[in-house]
Coordinates of C-alpha atoms in Angstrom, one line a residue:
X1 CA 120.8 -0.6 18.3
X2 CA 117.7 -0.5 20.4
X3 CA 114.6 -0.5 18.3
X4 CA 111.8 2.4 18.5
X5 CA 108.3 0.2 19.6
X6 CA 105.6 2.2 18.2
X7 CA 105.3 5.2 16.0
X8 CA 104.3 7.5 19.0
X9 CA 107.5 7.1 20.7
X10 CA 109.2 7.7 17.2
X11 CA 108.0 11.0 16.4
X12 CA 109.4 11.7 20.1
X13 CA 112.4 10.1 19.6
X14 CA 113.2 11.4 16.5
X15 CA 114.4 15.0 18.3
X16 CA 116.5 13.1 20.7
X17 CA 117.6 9.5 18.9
X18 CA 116.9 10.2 15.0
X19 CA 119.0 7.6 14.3
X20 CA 116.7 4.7 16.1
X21 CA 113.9 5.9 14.6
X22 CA 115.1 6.4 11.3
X23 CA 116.9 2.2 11.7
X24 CA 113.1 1.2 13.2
X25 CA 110.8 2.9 10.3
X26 CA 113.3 1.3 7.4
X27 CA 111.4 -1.6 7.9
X28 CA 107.8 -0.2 9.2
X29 CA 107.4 2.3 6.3
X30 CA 103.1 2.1 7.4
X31 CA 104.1 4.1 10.2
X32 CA 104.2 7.1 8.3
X33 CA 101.0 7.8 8.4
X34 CA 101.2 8.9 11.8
X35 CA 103.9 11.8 11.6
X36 CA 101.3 13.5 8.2
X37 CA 98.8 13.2 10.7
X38 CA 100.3 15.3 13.3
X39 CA 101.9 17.6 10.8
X40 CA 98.2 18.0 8.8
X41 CA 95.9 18.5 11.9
X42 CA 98.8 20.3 13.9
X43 CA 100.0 22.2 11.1
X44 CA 96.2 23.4 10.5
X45 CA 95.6 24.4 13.9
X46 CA 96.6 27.9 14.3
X47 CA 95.9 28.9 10.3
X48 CA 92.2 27.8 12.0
X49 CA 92.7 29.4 15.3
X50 CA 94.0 32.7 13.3
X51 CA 91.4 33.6 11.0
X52 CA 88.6 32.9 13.9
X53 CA 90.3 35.4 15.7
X54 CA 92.1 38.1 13.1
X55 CA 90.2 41.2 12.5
X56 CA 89.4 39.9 9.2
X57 CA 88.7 43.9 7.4
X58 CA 92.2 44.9 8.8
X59 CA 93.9 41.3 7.7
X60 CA 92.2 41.8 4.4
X61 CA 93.4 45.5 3.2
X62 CA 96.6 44.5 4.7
X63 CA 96.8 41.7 1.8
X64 CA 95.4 44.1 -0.6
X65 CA 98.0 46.9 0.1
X66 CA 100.8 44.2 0.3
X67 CA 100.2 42.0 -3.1
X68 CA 98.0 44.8 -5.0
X69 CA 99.9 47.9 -3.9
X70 CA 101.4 48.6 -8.1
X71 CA 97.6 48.0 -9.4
X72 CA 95.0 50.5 -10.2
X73 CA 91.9 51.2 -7.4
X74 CA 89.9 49.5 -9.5
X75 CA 91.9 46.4 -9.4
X76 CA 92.5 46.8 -5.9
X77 CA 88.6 46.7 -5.4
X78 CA 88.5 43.6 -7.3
X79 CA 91.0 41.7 -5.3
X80 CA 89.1 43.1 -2.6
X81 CA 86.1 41.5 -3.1
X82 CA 87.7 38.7 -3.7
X83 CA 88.6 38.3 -0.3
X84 CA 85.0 39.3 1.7
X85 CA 84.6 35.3 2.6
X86 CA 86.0 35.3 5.9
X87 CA 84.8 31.2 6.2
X88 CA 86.4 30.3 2.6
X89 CA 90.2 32.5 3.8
X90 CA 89.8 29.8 6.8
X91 CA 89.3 26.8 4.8
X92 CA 91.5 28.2 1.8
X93 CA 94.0 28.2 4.3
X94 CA 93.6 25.2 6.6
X95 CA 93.4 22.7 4.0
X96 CA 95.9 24.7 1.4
X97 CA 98.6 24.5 4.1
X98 CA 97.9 20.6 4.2
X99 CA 98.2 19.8 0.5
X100 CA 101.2 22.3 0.7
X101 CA 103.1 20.0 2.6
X102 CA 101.5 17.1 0.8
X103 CA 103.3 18.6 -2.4
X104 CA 106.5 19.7 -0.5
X105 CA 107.5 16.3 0.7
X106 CA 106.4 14.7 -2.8
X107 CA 109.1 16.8 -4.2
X108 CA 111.3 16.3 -1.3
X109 CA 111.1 12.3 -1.8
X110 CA 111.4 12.3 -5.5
X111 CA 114.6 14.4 -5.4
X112 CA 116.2 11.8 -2.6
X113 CA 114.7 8.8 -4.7
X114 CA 117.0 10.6 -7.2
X115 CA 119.8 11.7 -5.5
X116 CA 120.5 8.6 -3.8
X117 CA 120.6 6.3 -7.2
X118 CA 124.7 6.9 -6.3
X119 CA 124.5 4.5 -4.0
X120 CA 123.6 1.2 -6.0
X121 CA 122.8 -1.0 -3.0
X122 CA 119.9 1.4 -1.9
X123 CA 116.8 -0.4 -2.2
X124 CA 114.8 2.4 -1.1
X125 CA 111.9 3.7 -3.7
X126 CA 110.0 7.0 -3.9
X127 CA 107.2 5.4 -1.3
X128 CA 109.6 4.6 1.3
X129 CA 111.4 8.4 0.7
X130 CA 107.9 9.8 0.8
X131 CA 107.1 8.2 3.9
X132 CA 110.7 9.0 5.2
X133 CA 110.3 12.6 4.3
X134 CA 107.5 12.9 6.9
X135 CA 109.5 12.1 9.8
X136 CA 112.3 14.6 8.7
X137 CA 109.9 17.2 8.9
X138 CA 108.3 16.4 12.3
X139 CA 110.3 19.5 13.9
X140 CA 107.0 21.5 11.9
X141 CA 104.9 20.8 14.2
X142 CA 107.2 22.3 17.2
X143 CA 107.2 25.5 14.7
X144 CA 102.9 24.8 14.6
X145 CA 102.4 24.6 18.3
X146 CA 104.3 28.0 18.5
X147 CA 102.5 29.7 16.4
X148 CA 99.2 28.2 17.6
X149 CA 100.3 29.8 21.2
X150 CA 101.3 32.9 20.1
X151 CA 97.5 32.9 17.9
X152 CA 95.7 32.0 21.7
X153 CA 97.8 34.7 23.4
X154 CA 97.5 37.5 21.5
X155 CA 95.1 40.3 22.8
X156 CA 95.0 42.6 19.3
X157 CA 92.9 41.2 16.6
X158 CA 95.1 43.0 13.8
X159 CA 97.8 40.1 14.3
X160 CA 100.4 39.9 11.7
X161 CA 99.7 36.9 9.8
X162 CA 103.6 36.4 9.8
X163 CA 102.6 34.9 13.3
X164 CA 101.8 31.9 12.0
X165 CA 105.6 31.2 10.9
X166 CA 107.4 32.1 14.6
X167 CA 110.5 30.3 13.3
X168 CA 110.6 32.3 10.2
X169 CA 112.9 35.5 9.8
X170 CA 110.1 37.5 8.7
X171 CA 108.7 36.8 12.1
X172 CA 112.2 37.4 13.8
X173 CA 113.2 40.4 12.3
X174 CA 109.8 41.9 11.7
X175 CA 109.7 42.2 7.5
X176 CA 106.7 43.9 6.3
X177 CA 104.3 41.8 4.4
X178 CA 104.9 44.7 1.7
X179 CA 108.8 43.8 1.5
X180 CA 110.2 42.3 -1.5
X181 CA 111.9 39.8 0.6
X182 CA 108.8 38.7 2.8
X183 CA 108.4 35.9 0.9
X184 CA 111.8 34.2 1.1
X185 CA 112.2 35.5 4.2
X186 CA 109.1 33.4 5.5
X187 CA 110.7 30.4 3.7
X188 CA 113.7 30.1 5.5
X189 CA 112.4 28.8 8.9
X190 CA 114.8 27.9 11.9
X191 CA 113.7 24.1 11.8
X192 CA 114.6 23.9 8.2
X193 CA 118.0 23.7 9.9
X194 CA 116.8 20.7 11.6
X195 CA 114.9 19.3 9.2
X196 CA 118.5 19.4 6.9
X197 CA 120.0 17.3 10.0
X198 CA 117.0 14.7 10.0
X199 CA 118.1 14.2 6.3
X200 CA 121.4 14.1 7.3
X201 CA 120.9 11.6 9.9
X202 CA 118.5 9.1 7.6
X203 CA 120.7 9.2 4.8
X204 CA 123.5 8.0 7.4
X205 CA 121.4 5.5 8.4
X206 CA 119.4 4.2 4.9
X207 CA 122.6 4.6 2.4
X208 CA 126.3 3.7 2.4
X209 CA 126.5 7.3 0.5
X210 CA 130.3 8.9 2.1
X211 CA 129.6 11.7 4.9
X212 CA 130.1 14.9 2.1
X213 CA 127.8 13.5 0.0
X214 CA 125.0 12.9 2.7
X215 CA 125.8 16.4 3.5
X216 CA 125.7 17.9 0.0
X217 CA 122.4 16.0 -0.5
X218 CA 120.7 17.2 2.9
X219 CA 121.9 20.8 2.6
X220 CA 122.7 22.0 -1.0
X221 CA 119.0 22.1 -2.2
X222 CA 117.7 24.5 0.4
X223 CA 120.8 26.7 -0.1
X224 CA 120.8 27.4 -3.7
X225 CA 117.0 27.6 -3.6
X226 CA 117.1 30.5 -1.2
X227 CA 120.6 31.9 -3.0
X228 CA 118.4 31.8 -6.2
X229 CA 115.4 32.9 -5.4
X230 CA 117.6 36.0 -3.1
X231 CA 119.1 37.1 -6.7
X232 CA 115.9 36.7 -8.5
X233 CA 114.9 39.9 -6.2
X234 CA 118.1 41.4 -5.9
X235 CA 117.7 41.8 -9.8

């Protein structure tokens, strides 16, 4: 199999030839560092380009009405307040979103670390799944660069922050931030699809693990998360 020369050409490759890439960085895990990069800086761009642009009184009451809507005025006014910074929402978002994912992937790689002790000629450790669970979630920045285009197009400053998650189906389908189901439905993004794939694809490639059990390991986590967490609110 042809081997993937440098880590610029792997984070292209990796939408067209995931399982090069995913053969080439089994041995290179230092390239990793490349694919947080781009999902950090990318990932922070249109949070950034948002909240220099969002009408900031309209984007805070619409918080306030959507997470504070049960409390009293008073508490209302407090959360309120809470939110008159317009530089600290920025920086509360850009670099929140970046240890998000930071935390995200930690999770994801200890769970594969886990999941994969089935196969015992796996040498793979949590650093190598850590670094591997970067790459699997390269199609983020695709969903980033939307949303940053969408943030430099838009002519109304009261822009639904549900912008900033294009691939989400509270973006597609147009939930209200006040909707009990806003939150899961900004979870389940369309490149989470991919990004189940990716996993799919590495596992192939990194474990002798049989074809159901790749699958079960790439998909089953994401599915009973969102069945869960869709009950939790249905009851």
């Amino acid at each position: 199999m042809q081997q993937v020369s440098n880590p610029f050409q792997a984070i292209k490759d990796i939408f067209v030839k995931p399982n090069q890439v995913f053969a080439t960085i089994e041995d290179t895990p230092n390239w990793s560092w490349i694919p947080f990069l781009c999902i950090a800086i990318v990932g922070a761009w249109p949070i950034y380009l948002y909240f220099n642009f969002v009408d900031f009184s309209w984007y805070t009451e619409l918080l306030v009405q959507s997470i504070s809507a049960d409390l009293s005025p008073n508490e209302q006014n407090m959360v309120r307040n809470s939110m008159t910074d317009q530089a600290q929402s920025l920086w509360t978002g850009v670099f929140g979103s970046i240890l998000a994912v930071i935390i995200a992937n930690a999770i994801l790689a200890l769970y594969l670390n886990i999941a994969t002790k089935a196969d015992e000629e796996c040498v793979q450790g949590f650093t190598d799944w850590y670094g591997f669970s970067w790459w699997v979630s390269v199609p983020a920045i695709v969903a980033s660069g939307i949303a940053a285009i969408i943030v430099l197009l838009a002519s109304d400053t009261q822009l639904s922050p549900n912008s900033l998650s294009p691939t989400s189906l509270a973006f597609i389908f147009n939930i209200d931030l006040a909707s009990t189901w806003s939150s899961l439905a900004q979870s389940i993004r369309l490149e989470s699809f991919w990004v189940m794939y990716l996993i799919s694809v590495g596992l192939n490639q990194w474990t002798q693990l049989s074809t159901k059990k790749i699958y079960l390991i790439a998909i089953v986590p994401y599915i009973l998360i969102w069945a869960i967490w869709g009950l939790f609110i249905l009851l």
